[in-house]
Coordinates of C-alpha atoms in Angstrom, one line a residue:
M1 CA -10.5 -36.2 52.3
R2 CA -13.2 -33.6 52.2
S3 CA -16.3 -34.5 50.2
A4 CA -16.4 -33.4 46.6
D5 CA -19.2 -31.1 45.4
T6 CA -19.5 -32.2 41.7
V7 CA -19.0 -35.6 40.2
A8 CA -16.4 -34.0 37.9
E9 CA -14.3 -33.2 40.8
L10 CA -14.3 -36.8 41.7
V11 CA -13.5 -37.9 38.1
R12 CA -10.4 -35.4 38.3
R13 CA -9.1 -37.2 41.6
Q14 CA -8.3 -40.2 39.6
W15 CA -5.5 -38.7 37.8
G16 CA -2.3 -40.0 38.9
D17 CA -3.7 -42.9 40.7
H18 CA -2.2 -46.0 38.9
R19 CA -4.2 -48.8 40.9
T20 CA -6.5 -50.8 39.2
G21 CA -9.7 -48.9 38.6
L22 CA -11.9 -50.4 36.1
R23 CA -12.3 -54.0 34.8
D24 CA -14.4 -56.3 32.6
E25 CA -13.9 -59.5 30.9
H26 CA -11.6 -58.1 28.2
H27 CA -10.2 -54.9 29.6
T28 CA -8.3 -53.6 32.7
L29 CA -7.8 -49.7 33.3
T30 CA -6.1 -47.8 35.9
H31 CA -7.8 -45.0 37.7
H32 CA -5.6 -42.5 35.8
Q33 CA -6.5 -44.2 32.5
V34 CA -10.1 -43.8 33.3
A35 CA -9.5 -40.1 34.1
A36 CA -7.4 -39.7 30.9
G37 CA -10.1 -41.4 28.6
A38 CA -12.7 -39.4 30.3
A39 CA -10.9 -36.2 29.6
A40 CA -10.3 -37.4 25.7
R41 CA -14.0 -38.1 25.6
A42 CA -15.0 -34.9 27.1
A43 CA -12.9 -33.0 24.6
L44 CA -14.6 -34.8 21.6
L45 CA -18.1 -34.2 23.1
V46 CA -17.4 -30.5 23.6
D47 CA -16.2 -30.5 19.8
L48 CA -19.4 -32.6 18.6
M49 CA -21.9 -31.1 20.8
P50 CA -23.8 -28.7 18.2
P51 CA -24.9 -25.3 19.7
V52 CA -27.8 -25.7 22.0
P53 CA -30.2 -22.8 22.1
R54 CA -31.5 -23.3 25.7
G55 CA -28.3 -24.6 27.2
E56 CA -29.4 -28.2 27.4
P57 CA -26.1 -30.3 26.3
H58 CA -27.8 -33.9 26.5
L59 CA -26.0 -37.0 25.8
G60 CA -27.7 -40.3 25.2
I61 CA -26.1 -43.7 26.0
L62 CA -27.4 -46.8 24.6
L63 CA -24.7 -49.2 25.8
D64 CA -24.5 -52.4 27.7
N65 CA -22.1 -52.5 31.0
T66 CA -19.2 -51.9 29.0
P67 CA -16.3 -49.7 29.9
E68 CA -17.3 -47.2 27.8
Y69 CA -20.6 -46.6 29.9
P70 CA -18.6 -45.5 33.0
L71 CA -15.8 -43.5 30.8
W72 CA -18.6 -41.3 29.2
L73 CA -20.4 -40.7 32.5
S74 CA -17.1 -39.3 33.7
A75 CA -16.6 -37.4 30.3
A76 CA -20.1 -36.0 30.5
A77 CA -19.5 -34.7 34.2
L78 CA -16.1 -33.3 33.0
A79 CA -17.7 -31.5 30.3
G80 CA -21.0 -30.3 32.1
A81 CA -23.3 -32.3 29.9
A82 CA -26.2 -34.4 31.3
V83 CA -26.6 -38.1 30.4
A84 CA -29.6 -39.7 29.4
G85 CA -29.5 -43.6 29.9
I86 CA -31.4 -45.4 27.0
N87 CA -33.1 -48.6 27.9
P88 CA -32.1 -51.0 25.1
T89 CA -35.1 -53.4 25.7
R90 CA -37.3 -50.4 24.3
R91 CA -38.3 -50.7 20.5
G92 CA -39.4 -48.5 17.7
P93 CA -41.2 -45.4 18.4
E94 CA -40.9 -45.8 22.1
L95 CA -37.1 -45.9 21.7
A96 CA -37.3 -43.0 19.4
R97 CA -39.4 -41.2 21.9
D98 CA -37.2 -41.4 24.8
I99 CA -33.9 -40.0 22.8
L100 CA -36.2 -37.3 21.5
H101 CA -38.1 -36.5 24.6
T102 CA -34.6 -35.9 26.5
E103 CA -33.6 -33.8 23.5
C104 CA -29.9 -35.9 23.0
R105 CA -27.7 -34.4 20.7
V106 CA -25.1 -37.2 20.6
L107 CA -25.9 -40.9 21.0
V108 CA -23.2 -43.5 22.1
T109 CA -23.9 -46.8 21.2
Q110 CA -22.6 -50.1 19.9
R111 CA -22.8 -52.4 17.0
A112 CA -25.2 -54.9 18.7
H113 CA -27.6 -52.0 19.3
L114 CA -27.5 -50.5 15.9
P115 CA -30.6 -52.6 14.7
L116 CA -32.5 -50.8 17.3
L117 CA -32.0 -47.5 15.6
D118 CA -33.0 -48.7 12.1
G119 CA -35.7 -46.7 10.5
L120 CA -36.1 -44.1 13.6
A121 CA -36.5 -40.6 12.7
L122 CA -33.8 -38.8 15.0
P123 CA -33.2 -35.7 13.1
G124 CA -30.1 -34.0 14.0
L125 CA -28.6 -36.7 16.3
R126 CA -24.9 -37.6 16.2
I127 CA -24.3 -41.3 16.7
L128 CA -21.1 -42.7 17.9
V129 CA -20.3 -46.6 17.7
T130 CA -17.8 -47.4 20.3
D131 CA -16.7 -50.7 19.1
T132 CA -15.6 -49.7 15.5
E133 CA -12.5 -48.4 13.9
A134 CA -14.1 -45.2 13.1
Y135 CA -14.5 -44.4 16.7
R136 CA -11.3 -45.1 17.5
E137 CA -9.8 -42.8 14.9
L138 CA -12.3 -40.1 15.9
L139 CA -11.1 -40.2 19.5
A140 CA -7.4 -40.8 18.8
P141 CA -6.7 -36.8 18.4
Y142 CA -7.8 -36.2 21.9
G143 CA -5.6 -38.8 23.6
N144 CA -3.4 -35.8 25.4
A145 CA -6.5 -34.1 27.0
R146 CA -6.4 -33.6 30.7
P147 CA -9.5 -33.4 33.1
G148 CA -10.8 -29.9 32.9
D149 CA -9.4 -28.9 29.4
A150 CA -12.8 -28.8 27.6
T151 CA -16.0 -27.9 29.1
L152 CA -19.5 -27.0 27.6
G153 CA -19.6 -24.3 30.2
P154 CA -19.5 -24.0 34.1
V155 CA -19.6 -27.1 36.1
R156 CA -21.2 -26.6 39.5
P157 CA -23.0 -29.0 42.2
D158 CA -26.5 -27.8 40.5
S159 CA -25.5 -28.7 37.1
R160 CA -27.9 -31.3 35.5
F161 CA -26.0 -34.7 35.3
L162 CA -28.3 -37.6 35.0
L163 CA -31.9 -38.0 33.1
S164 CA -32.8 -41.3 34.7
F165 CA -36.0 -42.7 33.2
T166 CA -38.6 -44.5 35.5
S167 CA -38.6 -48.2 35.1
G168 CA -42.4 -48.4 34.8
S169 CA -43.5 -51.2 32.6
T170 CA -46.4 -49.5 31.0
G171 CA -47.1 -45.8 29.8
A172 CA -44.3 -43.4 28.6
P173 CA -41.5 -43.2 31.2
K174 CA -40.5 -40.0 33.0
A175 CA -36.8 -38.9 33.1
A176 CA -35.9 -38.0 36.5
L177 CA -33.4 -35.4 37.2
C178 CA -30.2 -35.5 39.1
S179 CA -27.5 -32.9 39.6
Q180 CA -23.8 -33.4 40.0
G181 CA -24.0 -32.5 43.6
R182 CA -26.7 -34.9 44.4
L183 CA -24.9 -37.7 43.0
A184 CA -21.7 -37.0 44.5
A185 CA -23.6 -36.5 47.9
A186 CA -25.3 -39.7 47.4
G187 CA -22.1 -41.5 46.6
A188 CA -20.4 -40.0 49.7
S189 CA -23.4 -41.0 52.1
L190 CA -23.1 -44.6 50.9
V191 CA -19.6 -44.7 51.4
A192 CA -19.9 -43.6 54.8
H193 CA -22.9 -45.9 55.5
F194 CA -21.1 -48.9 54.3
S195 CA -17.6 -48.1 55.2
V196 CA -16.4 -48.3 51.5
G197 CA -12.5 -48.1 51.1
R198 CA -10.0 -47.6 48.4
D199 CA -9.4 -51.6 48.4
D200 CA -13.1 -52.3 47.8
V201 CA -14.3 -53.4 44.5
H202 CA -17.7 -52.7 43.5
Y203 CA -19.5 -55.3 41.0
V204 CA -22.0 -53.7 38.6
C205 CA -24.0 -56.3 37.2
M206 CA -27.3 -54.2 37.1
P207 CA -27.9 -52.2 33.9
M208 CA -26.3 -48.8 34.1
F209 CA -29.1 -47.3 32.1
H210 CA -30.9 -47.5 35.5
G211 CA -30.4 -45.2 38.6
N212 CA -29.5 -48.3 41.0
A213 CA -26.2 -49.1 39.2
V214 CA -25.1 -45.5 38.9
I215 CA -26.4 -44.1 42.0
A216 CA -25.9 -47.1 44.5
D217 CA -22.8 -48.7 42.9
W218 CA -20.7 -46.5 40.5
A219 CA -21.0 -43.5 42.6
P220 CA -20.0 -44.5 45.9
A221 CA -17.0 -46.4 44.3
L222 CA -16.0 -43.1 42.7
A223 CA -16.2 -41.2 45.8
A224 CA -14.2 -43.6 47.8
G225 CA -11.7 -44.2 44.9
A226 CA -12.6 -48.0 44.9
G227 CA -12.5 -50.3 42.0
V228 CA -15.4 -51.1 39.6
A229 CA -16.0 -54.3 37.6
L230 CA -18.5 -54.7 35.1
R231 CA -20.7 -57.6 33.7
A232 CA -22.4 -56.4 30.5
R233 CA -25.5 -57.9 31.4
F234 CA -26.6 -59.4 34.7
S235 CA -26.1 -63.3 34.6
A236 CA -26.7 -65.4 37.7
S237 CA -24.6 -68.3 36.5
R238 CA -21.5 -65.8 36.0
F239 CA -22.2 -63.9 39.4
L240 CA -19.8 -66.0 41.7
P241 CA -17.0 -66.6 39.1
D242 CA -16.9 -62.9 38.2
V243 CA -17.0 -62.0 42.1
R244 CA -13.9 -64.3 42.5
R245 CA -12.2 -63.0 39.3
F246 CA -12.5 -59.4 40.1
G247 CA -12.1 -59.8 44.0
A248 CA -15.4 -57.9 44.2
T249 CA -16.3 -56.9 47.8
Y250 CA -19.9 -55.2 47.2
F251 CA -22.7 -55.2 44.7
T252 CA -26.3 -53.9 44.1
Y253 CA -29.5 -55.7 43.1
V254 CA -32.9 -54.8 42.3
G255 CA -36.0 -56.7 41.8
R256 CA -35.7 -60.7 41.4
A257 CA -32.0 -60.7 40.7
V258 CA -31.5 -62.4 44.2
Q259 CA -34.1 -65.1 43.3
Y260 CA -32.2 -65.9 40.1
L261 CA -29.0 -66.3 42.3
L262 CA -30.6 -68.4 44.7
A263 CA -32.0 -70.8 41.8
T264 CA -28.4 -71.6 40.7
P265 CA -27.1 -74.9 41.8
P266 CA -25.7 -74.8 45.4
G267 CA -22.0 -75.8 45.8
P268 CA -19.4 -76.8 48.4
D269 CA -17.6 -73.3 47.6
D270 CA -20.5 -71.0 47.7
R271 CA -18.7 -69.2 50.5
A272 CA -15.5 -69.1 49.0
H273 CA -15.5 -65.3 47.7
P274 CA -14.6 -61.8 49.0
L275 CA -18.1 -60.2 48.9
R276 CA -18.9 -58.5 52.2
L277 CA -22.2 -56.7 51.3
G278 CA -25.1 -56.7 48.9
F279 CA -27.2 -53.5 48.9
G280 CA -30.5 -53.3 46.9
T281 CA -34.4 -53.4 46.9
E282 CA -37.2 -55.9 46.9
A283 CA -35.2 -59.0 48.0
G284 CA -37.8 -59.7 50.6
A285 CA -36.7 -61.2 54.2
V286 CA -37.0 -64.7 53.1
D287 CA -34.8 -64.7 50.1
A288 CA -32.6 -62.2 52.1
A289 CA -32.2 -64.9 54.8
R290 CA -31.4 -67.7 52.4
F291 CA -28.9 -65.6 50.5
R292 CA -26.9 -65.0 53.7
E293 CA -27.3 -68.7 54.8
R294 CA -25.9 -69.9 51.7
F295 CA -23.4 -67.5 50.6
G296 CA -22.4 -65.8 54.0
V297 CA -23.1 -62.3 52.6
P298 CA -25.7 -60.1 54.5
L299 CA -28.2 -58.2 52.2
V300 CA -28.9 -54.9 53.3
E301 CA -32.4 -53.4 52.0
G302 CA -32.4 -49.9 51.2
Y303 CA -34.8 -47.6 49.8
G304 CA -34.4 -44.7 47.4
S305 CA -35.3 -43.6 43.7
S306 CA -34.0 -42.0 40.8
E307 CA -36.2 -39.3 41.8
G308 CA -34.3 -39.1 45.3
G309 CA -37.4 -37.5 47.0
A310 CA -37.3 -39.7 50.0
A311 CA -34.6 -41.9 51.8
I312 CA -34.7 -44.6 54.7
Q313 CA -31.5 -45.4 56.5
R314 CA -30.7 -48.6 58.0
T315 CA -29.4 -48.5 61.7
P316 CA -27.7 -51.4 63.6
D317 CA -31.1 -51.6 65.6
T318 CA -33.1 -52.0 62.6
P319 CA -35.6 -55.1 63.1
T320 CA -35.7 -58.3 60.5
G321 CA -37.9 -57.2 57.6
A322 CA -37.6 -53.3 58.1
I323 CA -35.5 -51.1 55.9
G324 CA -34.9 -48.4 58.5
R325 CA -36.1 -45.2 59.8
A326 CA -36.2 -41.6 58.0
A327 CA -33.0 -40.2 56.9
P328 CA -31.9 -36.9 58.7
G329 CA -33.9 -34.2 57.4
D330 CA -36.7 -36.0 56.1
D331 CA -40.2 -35.9 57.8
L332 CA -41.6 -39.4 56.6
A333 CA -45.2 -40.6 57.3
V334 CA -47.5 -43.4 56.2
V335 CA -50.8 -42.1 55.2
A336 CA -54.1 -43.1 53.5
A337 CA -53.6 -42.1 49.9
D338 CA -57.4 -40.7 49.9
T339 CA -57.4 -38.5 53.0
G340 CA -53.7 -37.9 53.9
V341 CA -54.4 -39.0 57.4
E342 CA -51.6 -41.2 59.1
C343 CA -52.1 -44.9 59.2
A344 CA -52.1 -46.6 62.4
P345 CA -49.0 -48.2 63.8
A346 CA -48.3 -51.6 62.6
R347 CA -48.9 -54.4 65.1
F348 CA -47.1 -57.8 65.1
S349 CA -47.9 -61.1 66.5
P350 CA -45.3 -62.9 68.8
T351 CA -43.6 -64.3 65.7
G352 CA -43.4 -60.9 63.8
R353 CA -46.4 -61.3 61.5
L354 CA -48.3 -58.2 60.9
L355 CA -51.7 -58.2 62.4
N356 CA -53.4 -55.0 61.1
A357 CA -52.5 -54.5 57.5
A358 CA -55.7 -52.9 56.6
E359 CA -55.2 -50.0 58.8
A360 CA -51.3 -49.9 59.0
V361 CA -50.4 -49.9 55.2
G362 CA -50.3 -46.6 53.3
E363 CA -48.6 -44.6 50.9
L364 CA -45.1 -43.2 52.0
V365 CA -44.7 -39.4 52.0
N366 CA -42.0 -37.0 52.7
R367 CA -43.7 -33.9 54.4
G368 CA -40.2 -32.1 54.9
R369 CA -37.8 -30.4 52.4
S370 CA -37.6 -33.1 49.5
P371 CA -34.3 -33.4 47.4
F372 CA -36.6 -34.2 44.4
E373 CA -35.0 -32.1 41.3
G374 CA -38.2 -32.8 39.1
Y375 CA -38.9 -34.6 35.7
W376 CA -37.7 -33.5 32.3
R377 CA -40.2 -31.5 30.7
N378 CA -43.0 -33.1 32.5
P379 CA -44.9 -30.6 34.8
E380 CA -47.8 -32.8 35.2
A381 CA -45.9 -35.6 36.7
E382 CA -43.9 -33.3 39.0
A383 CA -47.4 -32.0 40.3
A384 CA -48.6 -35.4 41.0
R385 CA -45.4 -36.0 42.9
L386 CA -45.6 -32.9 45.2
R387 CA -49.3 -32.7 46.0
G388 CA -50.2 -30.6 48.8
G389 CA -46.7 -29.6 49.3
W390 CA -45.6 -33.2 50.1
Y391 CA -43.3 -35.6 48.3
W392 CA -45.7 -38.6 47.4
T393 CA -43.4 -41.7 46.7
G394 CA -45.9 -43.8 45.1
D395 CA -44.9 -46.8 47.4
L396 CA -46.9 -48.7 50.3
F397 CA -45.3 -48.9 53.6
Y398 CA -46.1 -49.6 57.3
R399 CA -44.5 -48.2 60.3
D400 CA -44.1 -49.9 63.7
A401 CA -44.5 -48.1 67.0
D402 CA -40.7 -47.2 67.0
G403 CA -40.6 -45.4 63.9
F404 CA -39.2 -48.2 61.7
L405 CA -40.6 -48.4 58.1
Y406 CA -41.4 -51.7 56.2
F407 CA -42.0 -51.8 52.5
A408 CA -45.4 -53.3 51.3
G409 CA -45.2 -52.8 47.6
R410 CA -46.2 -50.1 45.0
T411 CA -49.3 -48.2 45.0
D412 CA -49.8 -49.5 41.3
D413 CA -49.7 -53.0 43.0
R414 CA -52.5 -52.5 45.2
L415 CA -55.4 -54.8 45.0
R416 CA -58.9 -54.2 46.3
V417 CA -60.5 -57.5 47.1
D418 CA -64.1 -57.3 48.5
G419 CA -63.7 -53.7 49.6
E420 CA -60.2 -54.5 51.5
N421 CA -57.2 -52.8 50.1
L422 CA -54.2 -55.3 50.0
A423 CA -50.5 -54.9 48.8
A424 CA -49.2 -57.5 46.4
A425 CA -45.7 -57.4 48.0
M426 CA -47.0 -58.5 51.4
I427 CA -49.0 -61.4 50.0
E428 CA -45.5 -62.2 48.1
N429 CA -43.5 -62.3 50.9
I430 CA -46.0 -64.8 52.6
L431 CA -46.0 -67.0 49.7
A432 CA -42.2 -66.8 49.3
R433 CA -42.0 -69.1 52.3
W434 CA -43.3 -72.2 50.4
D435 CA -40.5 -74.2 50.3
R436 CA -41.5 -75.2 46.7
A437 CA -41.5 -71.8 45.5
A438 CA -38.5 -70.3 43.8
G439 CA -40.2 -67.1 42.7
V440 CA -43.4 -65.5 43.3
A441 CA -45.7 -62.8 41.9
V442 CA -48.8 -61.5 43.1
Y443 CA -51.1 -59.2 41.0
A444 CA -54.9 -58.2 40.5
I445 CA -57.1 -59.5 37.9
P446 CA -60.5 -58.3 37.7
D447 CA -63.6 -59.7 39.6
P448 CA -66.7 -60.5 38.0
V449 CA -68.6 -58.3 40.1
T450 CA -66.3 -55.4 41.2
G451 CA -63.0 -55.0 42.3
D452 CA -60.0 -57.5 42.0
Q453 CA -59.3 -61.2 42.7
V454 CA -56.0 -62.2 43.9
M455 CA -53.8 -64.1 41.0
A456 CA -50.2 -65.8 41.9
A457 CA -47.6 -66.8 39.4
L458 CA -45.2 -69.1 40.9
T459 CA -41.9 -70.7 39.6
L460 CA -40.7 -74.0 41.4
R461 CA -37.4 -75.1 42.7
E462 CA -35.5 -77.7 40.8
G463 CA -37.6 -81.1 41.1
A464 CA -40.5 -79.6 42.8
D465 CA -44.1 -80.1 41.5
F466 CA -47.1 -77.9 42.2
E467 CA -49.6 -79.9 44.5
P468 CA -52.9 -78.1 45.2
A469 CA -53.5 -79.8 48.4
A470 CA -49.8 -78.9 49.6
F471 CA -50.2 -75.5 48.6
A472 CA -53.5 -74.9 50.3
G473 CA -52.2 -76.7 53.4
F474 CA -49.3 -74.2 53.4
L475 CA -51.9 -71.3 53.0
A476 CA -53.8 -72.5 55.9
A477 CA -50.8 -72.5 58.2
Q478 CA -49.9 -68.9 57.6
P479 CA -51.2 -66.8 60.3
D480 CA -50.6 -63.6 58.8
L481 CA -52.6 -64.6 55.6
G482 CA -55.4 -62.4 55.7
T483 CA -59.1 -63.8 54.7
K484 CA -58.9 -61.9 51.5
M485 CA -55.2 -62.5 50.7
A486 CA -55.3 -66.1 49.2
P487 CA -54.8 -66.3 45.6
R488 CA -58.0 -67.5 43.8
F489 CA -55.8 -68.4 40.8
V490 CA -52.4 -69.8 40.6
R491 CA -50.3 -70.0 37.6
V492 CA -47.1 -72.0 37.3
L493 CA -44.6 -71.0 34.8
P494 CA -40.8 -71.8 34.0
E495 CA -39.8 -68.2 34.9
L496 CA -41.4 -65.0 35.7
P497 CA -41.5 -62.3 33.2
L498 CA -39.1 -59.4 34.2
T499 CA -38.5 -55.9 33.0
A500 CA -35.2 -54.9 31.9
T501 CA -34.4 -53.9 35.7
N502 CA -35.2 -57.4 36.9
K503 CA -38.6 -56.3 38.3
I504 CA -41.7 -58.4 37.7
H505 CA -43.4 -57.5 34.4
R506 CA -46.9 -57.3 36.2
V507 CA -48.3 -55.6 33.5
A508 CA -47.5 -58.6 31.2
L509 CA -48.9 -60.9 34.0
R510 CA -52.1 -59.1 34.3
R511 CA -52.9 -58.7 30.7
T512 CA -52.8 -62.5 30.0
S513 CA -54.5 -63.1 33.3
F514 CA -55.6 -66.9 33.2
H515 CA -55.6 -66.9 29.4
C516 CA -52.1 -68.3 29.1
P517 CA -50.5 -71.5 27.9
D518 CA -49.2 -72.4 31.5
P519 CA -51.2 -74.7 33.9
V520 CA -53.5 -72.6 36.2
W521 CA -55.3 -73.8 39.2
W522 CA -58.2 -72.0 40.8
R523 CA -60.6 -72.1 43.6
P524 CA -64.3 -72.1 42.3
A525 CA -65.2 -70.7 45.7
P526 CA -63.1 -69.1 48.4
D527 CA -62.8 -72.2 50.8
A528 CA -62.9 -74.9 47.8
P529 CA -60.0 -76.9 47.1
Y530 CA -57.6 -76.0 44.2
E531 CA -58.3 -77.6 41.0
P532 CA -57.4 -77.2 37.4
L533 CA -58.7 -74.5 35.4
T534 CA -60.3 -76.4 32.5
R535 CA -62.0 -75.1 29.1
A536 CA -65.4 -76.0 30.7
A537 CA -64.3 -73.8 33.7
L538 CA -63.2 -71.0 31.5
D539 CA -66.6 -71.1 29.8
A540 CA -68.3 -71.1 33.2
L541 CA -66.3 -67.9 34.1
R542 CA -67.1 -66.1 31.0
A543 CA -70.6 -66.7 31.4
H544 CA -70.2 -65.5 35.2
Y545 CA -68.5 -62.3 33.9
T546 CA -71.1 -61.7 31.2
R547 CA -74.0 -62.3 33.6
H548 CA -72.6 -59.5 35.8
G549 CA -72.2 -57.1 33.2
R550 CA -68.4 -57.1 33.0
P551 CA -67.7 -59.1 30.0
E552 CA -64.7 -57.1 28.9
A553 CA -63.1 -58.1 32.5
Y554 CA -62.9 -61.4 31.3
G555 CA -60.2 -60.8 28.7

């Protein structure tokens, strides 16, 4: 079957297919019923959408992962509207800003999220509440609609389809644009890369307001005619039961979801399931290996973003720890952010440890033609991405002599210790080897004099205790732990704070620094033993910061 040019065409292809297409805990729909439901909602949307002077028919979706979410995505594709996925963890003015910034004319939500909208000034917005009798009555007259019956205008490959907010944990998020053609092409690419077939079932447990679930999970299922199974919100304890119940063969993940799955109690039937593949980002080599050993499922680390500005593809010869090489058509390079000069190739020890991080780690750029389609009404952010004719990803990488690329973290997570630039993700990957650690986060806190100090937050495996001497011994045994990388401060907490997309909320960690109710250990000097951070030690630290003219950095 030829590749589709638009998402709308993929939705229309479901018409007449009576295999199971969409499931959750309470509902089962065939592919045909999905297409019919999308057609009904598209017809309703066309009637509800007010005249838009500038031709920007935008639909907001504020839902958990219920069947209504993919039904409305499909409806928007048929109607020629664009969808703004609204993050339900946003509150008050921030939530209102997201809806108003993307100029949503209609907002689809559920009763559980109505309190979030109380008191918000959202002029001209029509709100549909999906789990109400009023909604069912509103939709009923459109039950005989067919795909293509109702559109807001021509539906083309370049028709805007997604406005995906970046998942940054500070500042106003940017709405990245994605056309119907780019999403359809992304789905087809993943189908070919992972041999997705009609008998596969894609388990969507990451939030659908985020690009990962839509681009890497829903889109390839739609392109292949595969089934989709939904979990309203990610649950580590329900993961395997869901996989078995739905017959899921493929799932995606972001951030620390894999760590939460590994933290569940092991069982004798951990490998009794149909899963064949997990695809995502930021699991880390250590956790990926643990996941495969325990569940028998390979995790393929990919690289991409809602912006679509650069892509890396995994090949069969990709070394352990690497993501892959540049995708066809991309001219990717790792450069020093301040000069744009290419960084030196990575050198490794016989055991695979990176030996020259200081000179090899830099920002990944795409010097070729980028598929980046811009941000919604944010020319400043677009200009920052496209400096000097290159697409700057904002992510740190290093590259080996054969051209394979390795993720090293976000540029925002860079630390500068004693004049040396460090990547938080690289230190996390080393600390994750400690057999007592269940979760690791590394972040910068201000140094009393200049630059940063390294702080780590740890969660421990069940039954494990933090023993300072054991941790220091582990650090000393790591050959690739540079002299500046060892944490000066270690915070032990029950669980790591996460964003809505399961990424570590480093802003929250940096904000509290060592001023927190959890136990904190520190080294008074770089080579000193770890000791508890007591009130007396805090008083001494305050005096130290003040003496060097940085009292505000103490917090």
